[in-house]
Amino acid sequence: ALPGVHAMTDVTGFALMGHLLEMCEGSGVQAEVQMASVPVMAPVADYIGQGCVPGGTGRNFASYGHKLGELTEMQRTVLCDPQTSGGLLIAVAEDSVSDVESCLLQAGIPPVCIGHLMERGQGPWVQVR
């Protein structure tokens, strides 16, 4: 166990949004995601433009979309897609971020910070900016 790591999960199946919502609801916090920081493979936009979207994406959004802030079609499609390339979602205490990033780099895993968690207030569980 790494000090400062509060939660960790892969994002397969229920997608990034489903797993992030589960973390938020279980911990009583809200999340803000910076869409520009979310790693997305280059051809994804072309596939979405052609209508090549897995059925699980729509089912995911239908089951938890009401708990999210407003999303564009592209954000919804990317963030609710059940297909992933092995990404891990890790909730880390702010004062432990650099230690966790160093550990991940040593293991050959490039870390990417996609947002932050905050005390639960009004509004949706997850807001995408």
PDB file of C-alpha atoms in Angstrom:
ATOM      1  CA  ALA A   1       0.000   0.000   0.000  1.00  0.00           C
ATOM      2  CA  LEU A   2       1.147   3.501  -0.821  1.00  0.00           C
ATOM      3  CA  PRO A   3       0.604   6.221   1.769  1.00  0.00           C
ATOM      4  CA  GLY A   4      -1.894   8.759   0.510  1.00  0.00           C
ATOM      5  CA  VAL A   5      -3.721   6.402  -1.875  1.00  0.00           C
ATOM      6  CA  HIS A   6      -7.366   6.370  -0.788  1.00  0.00           C
ATOM      7  CA  ALA A   7      -8.898   4.319  -3.620  1.00  0.00           C
ATOM      8  CA  MET A   8      -7.908   2.639  -6.877  1.00  0.00           C
ATOM      9  CA  THR A   9      -9.829   0.799  -9.595  1.00  0.00           C
ATOM     10  CA  ASP A  10      -9.544  -0.013 -13.269  1.00  0.00           C
ATOM     11  CA  VAL A  11     -12.077   1.792 -15.453  1.00  0.00           C
ATOM     12  CA  THR A  12     -13.242  -1.162 -17.533  1.00  0.00           C
ATOM     13  CA  GLY A  13     -16.940  -1.884 -18.005  1.00  0.00           C
ATOM     14  CA  PHE A  14     -18.678   1.001 -16.277  1.00  0.00           C
ATOM     15  CA  ALA A  15     -16.180   3.408 -17.836  1.00  0.00           C
ATOM     16  CA  LEU A  16     -14.330   6.288 -16.236  1.00  0.00           C
ATOM     17  CA  MET A  17     -17.531   8.036 -15.184  1.00  0.00           C
ATOM     18  CA  GLY A  18     -19.126   4.960 -13.619  1.00  0.00           C
ATOM     19  CA  HIS A  19     -16.071   4.118 -11.539  1.00  0.00           C
ATOM     20  CA  LEU A  20     -15.475   7.748 -10.561  1.00  0.00           C
ATOM     21  CA  LEU A  21     -19.116   8.077  -9.474  1.00  0.00           C
ATOM     22  CA  GLU A  22     -18.768   4.946  -7.380  1.00  0.00           C
ATOM     23  CA  MET A  23     -15.719   6.439  -5.647  1.00  0.00           C
ATOM     24  CA  CYS A  24     -17.488   9.752  -5.086  1.00  0.00           C
ATOM     25  CA  GLU A  25     -20.702   8.271  -3.730  1.00  0.00           C
ATOM     26  CA  GLY A  26     -18.840   5.834  -1.488  1.00  0.00           C
ATOM     27  CA  SER A  27     -16.681   8.606  -0.043  1.00  0.00           C
ATOM     28  CA  GLY A  28     -19.197  11.448   0.002  1.00  0.00           C
ATOM     29  CA  VAL A  29     -17.124  13.710  -2.262  1.00  0.00           C
ATOM     30  CA  GLN A  30     -17.579  15.421  -5.626  1.00  0.00           C
ATOM     31  CA  ALA A  31     -15.187  15.351  -8.564  1.00  0.00           C
ATOM     32  CA  GLU A  32     -14.141  17.808 -11.203  1.00  0.00           C
ATOM     33  CA  VAL A  33     -12.589  16.298 -14.338  1.00  0.00           C
ATOM     34  CA  GLN A  34     -10.504  18.308 -16.796  1.00  0.00           C
ATOM     35  CA  MET A  35     -11.502  16.777 -20.147  1.00  0.00           C
ATOM     36  CA  ALA A  36      -8.368  18.108 -21.852  1.00  0.00           C
ATOM     37  CA  SER A  37      -6.278  15.974 -19.454  1.00  0.00           C
ATOM     38  CA  VAL A  38      -8.123  12.696 -20.120  1.00  0.00           C
ATOM     39  CA  PRO A  39      -5.980  10.510 -22.405  1.00  0.00           C
ATOM     40  CA  VAL A  40      -7.913   9.674 -25.576  1.00  0.00           C
ATOM     41  CA  MET A  41      -6.505   7.708 -28.508  1.00  0.00           C
ATOM     42  CA  ALA A  42      -6.202   9.796 -31.677  1.00  0.00           C
ATOM     43  CA  PRO A  43      -8.751   7.971 -33.914  1.00  0.00           C
ATOM     44  CA  VAL A  44     -11.550   8.036 -31.319  1.00  0.00           C
ATOM     45  CA  ALA A  45     -13.160  11.221 -32.679  1.00  0.00           C
ATOM     46  CA  ASP A  46     -13.262   9.724 -36.196  1.00  0.00           C
ATOM     47  CA  TYR A  47     -14.960   6.573 -34.941  1.00  0.00           C
ATOM     48  CA  ILE A  48     -17.500   8.562 -32.950  1.00  0.00           C
ATOM     49  CA  GLY A  49     -18.159  10.716 -36.042  1.00  0.00           C
ATOM     50  CA  GLN A  50     -18.913   7.534 -38.012  1.00  0.00           C
ATOM     51  CA  GLY A  51     -21.303   6.316 -35.326  1.00  0.00           C
ATOM     52  CA  CYS A  52     -18.999   3.492 -34.213  1.00  0.00           C
ATOM     53  CA  VAL A  53     -19.889   3.574 -30.532  1.00  0.00           C
ATOM     54  CA  PRO A  54     -20.377   0.465 -28.388  1.00  0.00           C
ATOM     55  CA  GLY A  55     -23.887  -0.141 -27.076  1.00  0.00           C
ATOM     56  CA  GLY A  56     -22.499  -0.256 -23.542  1.00  0.00           C
ATOM     57  CA  THR A  57     -21.704   3.450 -23.766  1.00  0.00           C
ATOM     58  CA  GLY A  58     -25.373   4.380 -23.995  1.00  0.00           C
ATOM     59  CA  ARG A  59     -26.363   1.853 -21.324  1.00  0.00           C
ATOM     60  CA  ASN A  60     -23.702   3.252 -18.996  1.00  0.00           C
ATOM     61  CA  PHE A  61     -24.922   6.809 -19.487  1.00  0.00           C
ATOM     62  CA  ALA A  62     -28.555   5.746 -19.085  1.00  0.00           C
ATOM     63  CA  SER A  63     -27.751   4.183 -15.715  1.00  0.00           C
ATOM     64  CA  TYR A  64     -25.756   7.054 -14.183  1.00  0.00           C
ATOM     65  CA  GLY A  65     -25.918  10.098 -16.464  1.00  0.00           C
ATOM     66  CA  HIS A  66     -28.399  11.842 -14.165  1.00  0.00           C
ATOM     67  CA  LYS A  67     -25.617  12.082 -11.554  1.00  0.00           C
ATOM     68  CA  LEU A  68     -23.235  13.898 -13.902  1.00  0.00           C
ATOM     69  CA  GLY A  69     -22.998  17.533 -14.831  1.00  0.00           C
ATOM     70  CA  GLU A  70     -23.784  18.630 -18.361  1.00  0.00           C
ATOM     71  CA  LEU A  71     -21.684  16.853 -21.014  1.00  0.00           C
ATOM     72  CA  THR A  72     -21.204  17.348 -24.736  1.00  0.00           C
ATOM     73  CA  GLU A  73     -21.933  14.343 -26.930  1.00  0.00           C
ATOM     74  CA  MET A  74     -18.184  13.781 -27.367  1.00  0.00           C
ATOM     75  CA  GLN A  75     -17.531  13.940 -23.611  1.00  0.00           C
ATOM     76  CA  ARG A  76     -20.419  11.589 -22.876  1.00  0.00           C
ATOM     77  CA  THR A  77     -19.277   9.112 -25.514  1.00  0.00           C
ATOM     78  CA  VAL A  78     -15.631   9.091 -24.411  1.00  0.00           C
ATOM     79  CA  LEU A  79     -16.174   9.173 -20.652  1.00  0.00           C
ATOM     80  CA  CYS A  80     -18.937   6.534 -20.580  1.00  0.00           C
ATOM     81  CA  ASP A  81     -17.299   4.101 -23.042  1.00  0.00           C
ATOM     82  CA  PRO A  82     -16.836   0.662 -21.438  1.00  0.00           C
ATOM     83  CA  GLN A  83     -13.763  -0.031 -23.576  1.00  0.00           C
ATOM     84  CA  THR A  84     -10.462   1.068 -22.074  1.00  0.00           C
ATOM     85  CA  SER A  85      -6.780   0.414 -22.566  1.00  0.00           C
ATOM     86  CA  GLY A  86      -6.078  -0.663 -18.988  1.00  0.00           C
ATOM     87  CA  GLY A  87      -6.335   2.685 -17.257  1.00  0.00           C
ATOM     88  CA  LEU A  88      -6.356   2.931 -13.489  1.00  0.00           C
ATOM     89  CA  LEU A  89      -8.271   5.567 -11.556  1.00  0.00           C
ATOM     90  CA  ILE A  90      -6.440   6.436  -8.346  1.00  0.00           C
ATOM     91  CA  ALA A  91      -7.620   8.836  -5.623  1.00  0.00           C
ATOM     92  CA  VAL A  92      -4.535  10.313  -3.967  1.00  0.00           C
ATOM     93  CA  ALA A  93      -4.141  12.769  -1.078  1.00  0.00           C
ATOM     94  CA  GLU A  94      -2.811  16.073  -2.408  1.00  0.00           C
ATOM     95  CA  ASP A  95       0.361  15.900  -0.321  1.00  0.00           C
ATOM     96  CA  SER A  96       1.181  12.409  -1.679  1.00  0.00           C
ATOM     97  CA  VAL A  97       0.733  13.073  -5.407  1.00  0.00           C
ATOM     98  CA  SER A  98       4.445  13.449  -6.235  1.00  0.00           C
ATOM     99  CA  ASP A  99       5.361  10.260  -4.308  1.00  0.00           C
ATOM    100  CA  VAL A 100       2.656   8.250  -6.081  1.00  0.00           C
ATOM    101  CA  GLU A 101       3.653   9.701  -9.469  1.00  0.00           C
ATOM    102  CA  SER A 102       7.290   8.721  -8.815  1.00  0.00           C
ATOM    103  CA  CYS A 103       6.246   5.193  -7.879  1.00  0.00           C
ATOM    104  CA  LEU A 104       4.148   4.855 -11.031  1.00  0.00           C
ATOM    105  CA  LEU A 105       6.972   6.171 -13.219  1.00  0.00           C
ATOM    106  CA  GLN A 106       9.394   3.661 -11.675  1.00  0.00           C
ATOM    107  CA  ALA A 107       6.923   0.922 -12.616  1.00  0.00           C
ATOM    108  CA  GLY A 108       6.760   2.223 -16.207  1.00  0.00           C
ATOM    109  CA  ILE A 109       3.283   3.684 -15.830  1.00  0.00           C
ATOM    110  CA  PRO A 110       3.018   7.318 -16.961  1.00  0.00           C
ATOM    111  CA  PRO A 111       0.725   9.139 -14.506  1.00  0.00           C
ATOM    112  CA  VAL A 112      -1.857  11.664 -15.686  1.00  0.00           C
ATOM    113  CA  CYS A 113      -3.815  13.879 -13.318  1.00  0.00           C
ATOM    114  CA  ILE A 114      -7.320  14.328 -14.776  1.00  0.00           C
ATOM    115  CA  GLY A 115      -8.963  16.315 -12.006  1.00  0.00           C
ATOM    116  CA  HIS A 116      -9.569  16.573  -8.313  1.00  0.00           C
ATOM    117  CA  LEU A 117     -11.969  15.582  -5.567  1.00  0.00           C
ATOM    118  CA  MET A 118     -13.616  18.030  -3.195  1.00  0.00           C
ATOM    119  CA  GLU A 119     -16.023  18.090  -0.302  1.00  0.00           C
ATOM    120  CA  ARG A 120     -19.574  17.220  -1.352  1.00  0.00           C
ATOM    121  CA  GLY A 121     -21.691  20.287  -1.948  1.00  0.00           C
ATOM    122  CA  GLN A 122     -24.580  21.166  -4.220  1.00  0.00           C
ATOM    123  CA  GLY A 123     -24.778  20.022  -7.815  1.00  0.00           C
ATOM    124  CA  PRO A 124     -23.789  16.867  -9.649  1.00  0.00           C
ATOM    125  CA  TRP A 125     -21.415  14.250  -8.263  1.00  0.00           C
ATOM    126  CA  VAL A 126     -19.074  14.790 -11.223  1.00  0.00           C
ATOM    127  CA  GLN A 127     -18.539  17.952 -13.243  1.00  0.00           C
ATOM    128  CA  VAL A 128     -16.512  17.874 -16.472  1.00  0.00           C
ATOM    129  CA  ARG A 129     -14.770  21.036 -17.588  1.00  0.00           C
TER     130      ARG A 129
END
